[in-house]
Amino acid sequence: MAPRSHISVYKALYKSFGGFAADVVAAIDQAAQDGVDIVSLSITPNRRPPGIATFFNPIDMALLSAVKAGIFVVQAAGNTGPSPKSIASFSPWIFTVGAAAHDRVYSNSLVLGNTITIPGVGLAPGTKDKIPMVSAIHALTDEETNVNDMPVGECQDSSILNQDLVEGNLLICSYSIRFVLGLSTIKQALETAKNLSAAGVVFYKDPFVIGFQLNPIPMKLPGVIISSPNDSKVLLQYYNSSLERDEASKKILKFGAVASISGGIKANYSNSAPKVMYYSARGPDPQDTFLADADILKPNLIAPGNFIWAAWSSIGTDSVEFQGENFAMMSGTSMAAPHVAGLAALVKQKFPSFSPSAIGSALSTTASLYNAQGGPIMAQHTYTNPDSSQSPATPFDMGSGLVNATAALDPGLILDSNFDDFLSFLCGINGSAPVVFNYTSQRCGMSTVNAADLNLPSITIARLNQSRTVQRTVINIAGDESYFVGWSAPYGVSVSVSPTRFLIESGQKQVLNISFNATMNSSLASFGRIGLFGNKGHVANLPLSVIVKISSNSTQS
């Protein structure tokens, strides 16, 4: 993203035992001492602190100190979607990134003899013709072997399989939970197939492997991994129905199933991106015993995170499948966050005086709201067959939208916040003063601020009781420009913004008063948007998220 940037790497976690929050905090502190501009964290806290508000976990508080030092902090949203409130990065001083698909797809598929095509994954060559298929559990050398023993069908041991049956055929192997745990590997199954002179390998997914994102794995033999349990059933039904057995002994006389592998080495382009991936964690903020629901939009935005090519150490041992490889294709919000870290570096390079919040504002207000075809960005909502359960993405799915590198370098207007604003927010949480002092050595004064009143490039109101007015202050970092304000109101809410037109000179500020009035009660969030449109082409978008909870005997303003 930023080819000329300098990268500092701090080792805080280890594969063998993970690590401790104290190690991560020490790495953050060291980075701040070293004068870095941006911290990229593809990790999240593993638990909430007991007895205090969610925001007061050690890592988030260390990151607040980093923001105080002028560091822009990017964090992966987490791969715990698509459930609501599954976000693992929630503090307003952290820039939280969800994962989206891009247009480049390495599609691989299995074409069965009955003409059914089953999609799969695998960076593997294909086969020219349809080839007979033999399941590992039907090619055992010892007929007394228990075929229900899970490892038997995973093709991890060539010595238990009959080469005469496998040679020249496609070997069918089971992809079970043992692969997820690292107890079995694709690499070993390929070695088994090679030892038996198989023409290729087909992996079907065990129904117990749910919600696990399969990364396309390099294969030197023709191969494909069926990534859906339902599609795996289609394969097995065809295979089993094609077996010819002796009526008396039930022994297999002929393996009648045939298939070809299309191959997945060459990229295709779908032109349907971006879309929010099913595993990308969703907002709003997680429920907190101290705040119920915080008035903060998360994630902040989405970035490419699915099937991302990344440099890989050929001698690395983190994944057996990628040993010997210099690049790997990975998926997750951990791959999306570094995209934004690099783009933030470009923003910081162009605007050296920008605060962390200003950088975040430039990225957020300019984010794209539409896919490559001009339609709405879609969001996947289920683990199985995710493309069949899509709907237009809401701010709780995608934040402000898909990061737009070009627009972020010319935002026109920015919204800014500083350490003192975030401190006032924390001090507004009941009983927080001792915790704030413990972490920051700062004493809470009389000035506190609600989360909805932070000068963020979004507005979230988790409990709109009758009415509420908030303010946002924009700063013009471009030339003199005239703006008009437009908006779409969330369902069940009327919105008004004042002023609706303004001229703002370079370097000047403009305060916007945004009023929300509930028109009906609703327990579900509804969404809208405010757009600031300049006569010189600058556009700033602020997403709105509101839940109406009207109390009959109280008003709020």
PDB file of C-alpha atoms in Angstrom, residues 12-257:
ATOM      1  CA  ALA A  12       5.006 -10.188  21.261  1.00  0.00           C
ATOM      2  CA  LEU A  13       3.220 -13.491  20.560  1.00  0.00           C
ATOM      3  CA  TYR A  14       4.404 -17.042  19.979  1.00  0.00           C
ATOM      4  CA  LYS A  15       2.823 -20.001  18.251  1.00  0.00           C
ATOM      5  CA  SER A  16       3.563 -22.456  21.046  1.00  0.00           C
ATOM      6  CA  PHE A  17       1.702 -20.660  23.838  1.00  0.00           C
ATOM      7  CA  GLY A  18       0.321 -17.398  22.440  1.00  0.00           C
ATOM      8  CA  GLY A  19       1.277 -14.602  24.759  1.00  0.00           C
ATOM      9  CA  PHE A  20       0.129 -12.157  27.369  1.00  0.00           C
ATOM     10  CA  ALA A  21      -1.497  -8.744  27.148  1.00  0.00           C
ATOM     11  CA  ALA A  22       1.551  -7.368  28.983  1.00  0.00           C
ATOM     12  CA  ASP A  23       3.769  -8.457  26.070  1.00  0.00           C
ATOM     13  CA  VAL A  24       1.554  -6.667  23.562  1.00  0.00           C
ATOM     14  CA  VAL A  25       1.436  -3.553  25.755  1.00  0.00           C
ATOM     15  CA  ALA A  26       5.240  -3.594  25.973  1.00  0.00           C
ATOM     16  CA  ALA A  27       5.475  -3.815  22.168  1.00  0.00           C
ATOM     17  CA  ILE A  28       3.069  -0.871  21.768  1.00  0.00           C
ATOM     18  CA  ASP A  29       5.055   1.195  24.267  1.00  0.00           C
ATOM     19  CA  GLN A  30       8.321   0.384  22.500  1.00  0.00           C
ATOM     20  CA  ALA A  31       6.830   1.366  19.144  1.00  0.00           C
ATOM     21  CA  ALA A  32       5.774   4.701  20.614  1.00  0.00           C
ATOM     22  CA  GLN A  33       9.273   5.274  22.001  1.00  0.00           C
ATOM     23  CA  ASP A  34      10.705   4.475  18.571  1.00  0.00           C
ATOM     24  CA  GLY A  35       8.579   7.207  16.998  1.00  0.00           C
ATOM     25  CA  VAL A  36       6.386   5.154  14.676  1.00  0.00           C
ATOM     26  CA  ASP A  37       3.444   6.907  12.999  1.00  0.00           C
ATOM     27  CA  ILE A  38       1.096   3.949  12.622  1.00  0.00           C
ATOM     28  CA  VAL A  39       0.481   0.758  14.584  1.00  0.00           C
ATOM     29  CA  SER A  40      -1.198  -2.160  12.812  1.00  0.00           C
ATOM     30  CA  LEU A  41      -2.708  -4.814  15.077  1.00  0.00           C
ATOM     31  CA  SER A  42      -4.131  -7.989  13.590  1.00  0.00           C
ATOM     32  CA  ILE A  43      -4.857  -9.180  17.108  1.00  0.00           C
ATOM     33  CA  THR A  44      -7.615  -8.357  19.581  1.00  0.00           C
ATOM     34  CA  PRO A  45      -8.031  -8.728  23.359  1.00  0.00           C
ATOM     35  CA  ASN A  46      -9.051 -12.265  24.215  1.00  0.00           C
ATOM     36  CA  ARG A  47     -11.388 -11.339  27.072  1.00  0.00           C
ATOM     37  CA  ARG A  48     -13.080  -8.389  28.687  1.00  0.00           C
ATOM     38  CA  PRO A  49     -11.726  -7.180  32.031  1.00  0.00           C
ATOM     39  CA  PRO A  50     -13.966  -8.210  34.940  1.00  0.00           C
ATOM     40  CA  GLY A  51     -15.747  -5.548  36.924  1.00  0.00           C
ATOM     41  CA  ILE A  52     -14.929  -2.559  34.705  1.00  0.00           C
ATOM     42  CA  ALA A  53     -16.167  -1.142  31.418  1.00  0.00           C
ATOM     43  CA  THR A  54     -15.126  -2.901  28.218  1.00  0.00           C
ATOM     44  CA  PHE A  55     -12.886  -0.047  27.078  1.00  0.00           C
ATOM     45  CA  PHE A  56     -10.578  -0.448  30.071  1.00  0.00           C
ATOM     46  CA  ASN A  57      -8.729  -3.530  28.907  1.00  0.00           C
ATOM     47  CA  PRO A  58      -4.922  -3.166  29.036  1.00  0.00           C
ATOM     48  CA  ILE A  59      -4.366  -3.278  25.270  1.00  0.00           C
ATOM     49  CA  ASP A  60      -6.977  -0.608  24.480  1.00  0.00           C
ATOM     50  CA  MET A  61      -5.592   1.660  27.177  1.00  0.00           C
ATOM     51  CA  ALA A  62      -2.053   1.204  25.851  1.00  0.00           C
ATOM     52  CA  LEU A  63      -3.366   2.131  22.417  1.00  0.00           C
ATOM     53  CA  LEU A  64      -4.978   5.252  23.902  1.00  0.00           C
ATOM     54  CA  SER A  65      -1.529   6.282  25.123  1.00  0.00           C
ATOM     55  CA  ALA A  66      -0.230   5.618  21.610  1.00  0.00           C
ATOM     56  CA  VAL A  67      -2.912   7.911  20.190  1.00  0.00           C
ATOM     57  CA  LYS A  68      -1.870  10.549  22.719  1.00  0.00           C
ATOM     58  CA  ALA A  69       1.642  10.245  21.249  1.00  0.00           C
ATOM     59  CA  GLY A  70       0.219  10.932  17.771  1.00  0.00           C
ATOM     60  CA  ILE A  71       0.107   7.335  16.523  1.00  0.00           C
ATOM     61  CA  PHE A  72      -2.723   6.175  14.264  1.00  0.00           C
ATOM     62  CA  VAL A  73      -3.904   2.759  15.467  1.00  0.00           C
ATOM     63  CA  VAL A  74      -5.453   0.210  13.082  1.00  0.00           C
ATOM     64  CA  GLN A  75      -6.965  -3.011  14.414  1.00  0.00           C
ATOM     65  CA  ALA A  76      -8.651  -6.009  12.823  1.00  0.00           C
ATOM     66  CA  ALA A  77     -12.367  -6.218  13.641  1.00  0.00           C
ATOM     67  CA  GLY A  78     -12.154  -9.956  14.327  1.00  0.00           C
ATOM     68  CA  ASN A  79     -13.353 -13.038  12.436  1.00  0.00           C
ATOM     69  CA  THR A  80     -16.342 -13.718  14.684  1.00  0.00           C
ATOM     70  CA  GLY A  81     -19.092 -12.545  12.300  1.00  0.00           C
ATOM     71  CA  PRO A  82     -21.755 -12.520  11.075  1.00  0.00           C
ATOM     72  CA  SER A  83     -23.515 -12.303  14.444  1.00  0.00           C
ATOM     73  CA  PRO A  84     -24.440  -8.804  15.662  1.00  0.00           C
ATOM     74  CA  LYS A  85     -22.201  -7.319  18.369  1.00  0.00           C
ATOM     75  CA  SER A  86     -19.402  -9.739  17.486  1.00  0.00           C
ATOM     76  CA  ILE A  87     -16.845  -6.957  17.107  1.00  0.00           C
ATOM     77  CA  ALA A  88     -13.580  -7.435  19.017  1.00  0.00           C
ATOM     78  CA  SER A  89     -12.171  -3.927  18.480  1.00  0.00           C
ATOM     79  CA  PHE A  90     -14.536  -1.316  19.855  1.00  0.00           C
ATOM     80  CA  SER A  91     -12.783   1.734  21.356  1.00  0.00           C
ATOM     81  CA  PRO A  92     -13.372   5.088  19.591  1.00  0.00           C
ATOM     82  CA  TRP A  93      -9.652   5.920  19.457  1.00  0.00           C
ATOM     83  CA  ILE A  94      -8.927   2.719  17.496  1.00  0.00           C
ATOM     84  CA  PHE A  95      -9.617   2.431  13.766  1.00  0.00           C
ATOM     85  CA  THR A  96     -11.399  -0.900  13.308  1.00  0.00           C
ATOM     86  CA  VAL A  97     -11.337  -2.654   9.931  1.00  0.00           C
ATOM     87  CA  GLY A  98     -13.652  -5.365   8.610  1.00  0.00           C
ATOM     88  CA  ALA A  99     -12.955  -7.705   5.685  1.00  0.00           C
ATOM     89  CA  ALA A 100     -14.337  -7.468   2.161  1.00  0.00           C
ATOM     90  CA  ALA A 101     -13.918  -9.539  -0.974  1.00  0.00           C
ATOM     91  CA  HIS A 102     -12.174  -8.163  -4.044  1.00  0.00           C
ATOM     92  CA  ASP A 103     -12.754  -9.038  -7.705  1.00  0.00           C
ATOM     93  CA  ARG A 104      -9.782 -11.367  -8.171  1.00  0.00           C
ATOM     94  CA  VAL A 105     -10.931 -14.960  -7.698  1.00  0.00           C
ATOM     95  CA  TYR A 106      -8.954 -18.179  -8.091  1.00  0.00           C
ATOM     96  CA  SER A 107     -11.930 -20.395  -8.741  1.00  0.00           C
ATOM     97  CA  ASN A 108     -11.455 -24.135  -8.852  1.00  0.00           C
ATOM     98  CA  SER A 109     -14.214 -26.664  -9.401  1.00  0.00           C
ATOM     99  CA  LEU A 110     -15.034 -30.319  -9.802  1.00  0.00           C
ATOM    100  CA  VAL A 111     -17.119 -31.308 -12.826  1.00  0.00           C
ATOM    101  CA  LEU A 112     -18.904 -34.607 -12.173  1.00  0.00           C
ATOM    102  CA  GLY A 113     -19.779 -37.200 -14.755  1.00  0.00           C
ATOM    103  CA  ASN A 114     -23.470 -36.239 -14.433  1.00  0.00           C
ATOM    104  CA  THR A 115     -22.489 -32.676 -15.575  1.00  0.00           C
ATOM    105  CA  ILE A 116     -22.973 -31.127 -12.114  1.00  0.00           C
ATOM    106  CA  THR A 117     -20.242 -28.586 -11.331  1.00  0.00           C
ATOM    107  CA  ILE A 118     -19.200 -28.214  -7.685  1.00  0.00           C
ATOM    108  CA  PRO A 119     -17.211 -25.110  -6.702  1.00  0.00           C
ATOM    109  CA  GLY A 120     -14.147 -25.442  -4.529  1.00  0.00           C
ATOM    110  CA  VAL A 121     -10.760 -23.935  -3.695  1.00  0.00           C
ATOM    111  CA  GLY A 122      -7.174 -24.872  -4.367  1.00  0.00           C
ATOM    112  CA  LEU A 123      -4.273 -23.318  -6.249  1.00  0.00           C
ATOM    113  CA  ALA A 124      -3.874 -26.487  -8.302  1.00  0.00           C
ATOM    114  CA  PRO A 125      -3.590 -27.565 -11.926  1.00  0.00           C
ATOM    115  CA  GLY A 126      -6.614 -29.195 -13.543  1.00  0.00           C
ATOM    116  CA  THR A 127      -7.180 -32.397 -15.475  1.00  0.00           C
ATOM    117  CA  LYS A 128      -7.784 -32.569 -19.229  1.00  0.00           C
ATOM    118  CA  ASP A 129     -10.344 -35.354 -19.129  1.00  0.00           C
ATOM    119  CA  LYS A 130     -12.819 -36.910 -16.732  1.00  0.00           C
ATOM    120  CA  ILE A 131     -11.077 -39.487 -14.540  1.00  0.00           C
ATOM    121  CA  PRO A 132     -12.508 -42.270 -12.328  1.00  0.00           C
ATOM    122  CA  MET A 133     -12.744 -41.467  -8.613  1.00  0.00           C
ATOM    123  CA  VAL A 134     -11.887 -43.770  -5.713  1.00  0.00           C
ATOM    124  CA  SER A 135     -12.584 -42.925  -2.085  1.00  0.00           C
ATOM    125  CA  ALA A 136      -9.779 -43.615   0.385  1.00  0.00           C
ATOM    126  CA  ILE A 137     -12.143 -45.647   2.571  1.00  0.00           C
ATOM    127  CA  HIS A 138     -12.781 -47.981  -0.394  1.00  0.00           C
ATOM    128  CA  ALA A 139      -9.082 -48.437  -1.191  1.00  0.00           C
ATOM    129  CA  LEU A 140      -7.862 -49.863   2.123  1.00  0.00           C
ATOM    130  CA  THR A 141      -5.352 -52.688   1.942  1.00  0.00           C
ATOM    131  CA  ASP A 142      -6.774 -54.244   5.116  1.00  0.00           C
ATOM    132  CA  GLU A 143     -10.489 -54.861   4.779  1.00  0.00           C
ATOM    133  CA  GLU A 144     -10.721 -55.227   8.552  1.00  0.00           C
ATOM    134  CA  THR A 145      -9.774 -51.573   9.063  1.00  0.00           C
ATOM    135  CA  ASN A 146     -12.573 -49.549  10.644  1.00  0.00           C
ATOM    136  CA  VAL A 147     -13.724 -47.238   7.845  1.00  0.00           C
ATOM    137  CA  ASN A 148     -15.480 -45.042  10.450  1.00  0.00           C
ATOM    138  CA  ASP A 149     -12.153 -44.174  12.018  1.00  0.00           C
ATOM    139  CA  MET A 150     -11.794 -40.494  11.104  1.00  0.00           C
ATOM    140  CA  PRO A 151      -8.099 -40.456  10.085  1.00  0.00           C
ATOM    141  CA  VAL A 152      -8.555 -43.397   7.692  1.00  0.00           C
ATOM    142  CA  GLY A 153     -10.375 -41.287   5.107  1.00  0.00           C
ATOM    143  CA  GLU A 154      -7.980 -38.332   5.363  1.00  0.00           C
ATOM    144  CA  CYS A 155      -5.282 -39.874   3.127  1.00  0.00           C
ATOM    145  CA  GLN A 156      -2.483 -39.282   5.622  1.00  0.00           C
ATOM    146  CA  ASP A 157      -0.851 -42.707   5.261  1.00  0.00           C
ATOM    147  CA  SER A 158      -0.164 -44.287   1.850  1.00  0.00           C
ATOM    148  CA  SER A 159       0.764 -47.624   3.427  1.00  0.00           C
ATOM    149  CA  ILE A 160      -2.860 -48.432   4.300  1.00  0.00           C
ATOM    150  CA  LEU A 161      -4.134 -47.797   0.746  1.00  0.00           C
ATOM    151  CA  ASN A 162      -4.102 -50.129  -2.264  1.00  0.00           C
ATOM    152  CA  GLN A 163      -2.010 -48.594  -5.057  1.00  0.00           C
ATOM    153  CA  ASP A 164      -3.626 -50.824  -7.673  1.00  0.00           C
ATOM    154  CA  LEU A 165      -6.992 -49.199  -6.924  1.00  0.00           C
ATOM    155  CA  VAL A 166      -5.718 -45.605  -6.611  1.00  0.00           C
ATOM    156  CA  GLU A 167      -3.171 -45.405  -9.441  1.00  0.00           C
ATOM    157  CA  GLY A 168      -4.317 -43.187 -12.297  1.00  0.00           C
ATOM    158  CA  ASN A 169      -7.540 -42.200 -10.493  1.00  0.00           C
ATOM    159  CA  LEU A 170      -8.747 -39.230  -8.455  1.00  0.00           C
ATOM    160  CA  LEU A 171      -8.342 -40.024  -4.761  1.00  0.00           C
ATOM    161  CA  ILE A 172     -11.239 -38.781  -2.596  1.00  0.00           C
ATOM    162  CA  CYS A 173     -10.193 -37.698   0.912  1.00  0.00           C
ATOM    163  CA  SER A 174     -12.093 -36.336   3.900  1.00  0.00           C
ATOM    164  CA  TYR A 175     -11.315 -32.788   5.166  1.00  0.00           C
ATOM    165  CA  SER A 176     -12.185 -33.070   8.845  1.00  0.00           C
ATOM    166  CA  ILE A 177     -11.727 -30.993  11.984  1.00  0.00           C
ATOM    167  CA  ARG A 178      -8.294 -32.602  12.288  1.00  0.00           C
ATOM    168  CA  PHE A 179      -7.128 -30.422   9.377  1.00  0.00           C
ATOM    169  CA  VAL A 180      -8.317 -27.297  11.197  1.00  0.00           C
ATOM    170  CA  LEU A 181      -6.404 -28.396  14.305  1.00  0.00           C
ATOM    171  CA  GLY A 182      -3.261 -29.202  12.315  1.00  0.00           C
ATOM    172  CA  LEU A 183      -3.363 -32.916  13.133  1.00  0.00           C
ATOM    173  CA  SER A 184      -3.822 -33.746   9.443  1.00  0.00           C
ATOM    174  CA  THR A 185      -2.564 -31.729   6.480  1.00  0.00           C
ATOM    175  CA  ILE A 186      -3.262 -31.203   2.797  1.00  0.00           C
ATOM    176  CA  LYS A 187       0.461 -31.521   2.192  1.00  0.00           C
ATOM    177  CA  GLN A 188       0.562 -35.052   3.641  1.00  0.00           C
ATOM    178  CA  ALA A 189      -2.501 -36.085   1.641  1.00  0.00           C
ATOM    179  CA  LEU A 190      -0.805 -34.864  -1.537  1.00  0.00           C
ATOM    180  CA  GLU A 191       2.273 -36.881  -0.597  1.00  0.00           C
ATOM    181  CA  THR A 192       0.055 -39.924  -0.170  1.00  0.00           C
ATOM    182  CA  ALA A 193      -1.504 -39.371  -3.591  1.00  0.00           C
ATOM    183  CA  LYS A 194       1.916 -38.966  -5.155  1.00  0.00           C
ATOM    184  CA  ASN A 195       3.201 -42.192  -3.558  1.00  0.00           C
ATOM    185  CA  LEU A 196       0.192 -44.053  -4.936  1.00  0.00           C
ATOM    186  CA  SER A 197       0.484 -42.475  -8.428  1.00  0.00           C
ATOM    187  CA  ALA A 198      -2.989 -40.924  -8.169  1.00  0.00           C
ATOM    188  CA  ALA A 199      -4.043 -38.571 -10.965  1.00  0.00           C
ATOM    189  CA  GLY A 200      -5.250 -35.987  -8.444  1.00  0.00           C
ATOM    190  CA  VAL A 201      -6.968 -35.432  -5.110  1.00  0.00           C
ATOM    191  CA  VAL A 202     -10.494 -34.344  -4.198  1.00  0.00           C
ATOM    192  CA  PHE A 203     -11.237 -33.278  -0.610  1.00  0.00           C
ATOM    193  CA  TYR A 204     -14.799 -33.235   0.657  1.00  0.00           C
ATOM    194  CA  LYS A 205     -15.648 -31.216   3.747  1.00  0.00           C
ATOM    195  CA  ASP A 206     -16.801 -32.976   6.888  1.00  0.00           C
ATOM    196  CA  PRO A 207     -20.174 -31.548   8.105  1.00  0.00           C
ATOM    197  CA  PHE A 208     -18.613 -30.764  11.499  1.00  0.00           C
ATOM    198  CA  VAL A 209     -16.228 -28.204   9.926  1.00  0.00           C
ATOM    199  CA  ILE A 210     -18.521 -25.163  10.022  1.00  0.00           C
ATOM    200  CA  GLY A 211     -17.550 -21.532   9.621  1.00  0.00           C
ATOM    201  CA  PHE A 212     -13.894 -22.218   8.885  1.00  0.00           C
ATOM    202  CA  GLN A 213     -12.463 -20.134   6.052  1.00  0.00           C
ATOM    203  CA  LEU A 214     -10.465 -22.330   3.683  1.00  0.00           C
ATOM    204  CA  ASN A 215      -7.472 -20.588   2.153  1.00  0.00           C
ATOM    205  CA  PRO A 216      -6.483 -21.659  -1.376  1.00  0.00           C
ATOM    206  CA  ILE A 217      -3.539 -23.990  -0.835  1.00  0.00           C
ATOM    207  CA  PRO A 218      -0.810 -24.567  -3.446  1.00  0.00           C
ATOM    208  CA  MET A 219      -0.959 -28.098  -4.882  1.00  0.00           C
ATOM    209  CA  LYS A 220       1.475 -29.600  -7.375  1.00  0.00           C
ATOM    210  CA  LEU A 221      -1.025 -32.329  -8.294  1.00  0.00           C
ATOM    211  CA  PRO A 222      -4.460 -31.623  -9.748  1.00  0.00           C
ATOM    212  CA  GLY A 223      -6.654 -31.082  -6.723  1.00  0.00           C
ATOM    213  CA  VAL A 224      -9.681 -29.311  -5.296  1.00  0.00           C
ATOM    214  CA  ILE A 225     -11.151 -28.804  -1.818  1.00  0.00           C
ATOM    215  CA  ILE A 226     -14.967 -28.746  -1.721  1.00  0.00           C
ATOM    216  CA  SER A 227     -15.513 -25.937   0.775  1.00  0.00           C
ATOM    217  CA  SER A 228     -19.220 -26.496   1.455  1.00  0.00           C
ATOM    218  CA  PRO A 229     -20.622 -29.454   3.453  1.00  0.00           C
ATOM    219  CA  ASN A 230     -23.753 -29.349   1.270  1.00  0.00           C
ATOM    220  CA  ASP A 231     -21.705 -29.543  -1.921  1.00  0.00           C
ATOM    221  CA  SER A 232     -19.719 -32.350  -0.339  1.00  0.00           C
ATOM    222  CA  LYS A 233     -22.980 -34.275   0.094  1.00  0.00           C
ATOM    223  CA  VAL A 234     -23.686 -33.840  -3.627  1.00  0.00           C
ATOM    224  CA  LEU A 235     -20.276 -35.304  -4.456  1.00  0.00           C
ATOM    225  CA  LEU A 236     -20.682 -38.286  -2.120  1.00  0.00           C
ATOM    226  CA  GLN A 237     -24.214 -39.022  -3.304  1.00  0.00           C
ATOM    227  CA  TYR A 238     -23.043 -39.134  -6.931  1.00  0.00           C
ATOM    228  CA  TYR A 239     -19.987 -41.222  -6.025  1.00  0.00           C
ATOM    229  CA  ASN A 240     -21.915 -43.762  -3.941  1.00  0.00           C
ATOM    230  CA  SER A 241     -24.730 -44.076  -6.478  1.00  0.00           C
ATOM    231  CA  SER A 242     -22.144 -44.883  -9.186  1.00  0.00           C
ATOM    232  CA  LEU A 243     -20.598 -47.821  -7.319  1.00  0.00           C
ATOM    233  CA  GLU A 244     -21.356 -51.264  -8.702  1.00  0.00           C
ATOM    234  CA  ARG A 245     -21.496 -53.909  -5.953  1.00  0.00           C
ATOM    235  CA  ASP A 246     -21.917 -57.641  -5.808  1.00  0.00           C
ATOM    236  CA  GLU A 247     -25.442 -58.227  -4.535  1.00  0.00           C
ATOM    237  CA  ALA A 248     -24.421 -61.063  -2.241  1.00  0.00           C
ATOM    238  CA  SER A 249     -21.112 -59.888  -0.763  1.00  0.00           C
ATOM    239  CA  LYS A 250     -21.652 -56.121  -1.249  1.00  0.00           C
ATOM    240  CA  LYS A 251     -18.067 -55.886  -2.475  1.00  0.00           C
ATOM    241  CA  ILE A 252     -17.356 -53.131  -4.946  1.00  0.00           C
ATOM    242  CA  LEU A 253     -17.010 -54.458  -8.479  1.00  0.00           C
ATOM    243  CA  LYS A 254     -16.576 -51.133 -10.287  1.00  0.00           C
ATOM    244  CA  PHE A 255     -15.935 -47.504  -9.412  1.00  0.00           C
ATOM    245  CA  GLY A 256     -18.311 -45.813 -11.838  1.00  0.00           C
ATOM    246  CA  ALA A 257     -17.969 -42.155 -10.749  1.00  0.00           C
TER     247      ALA A 257
END
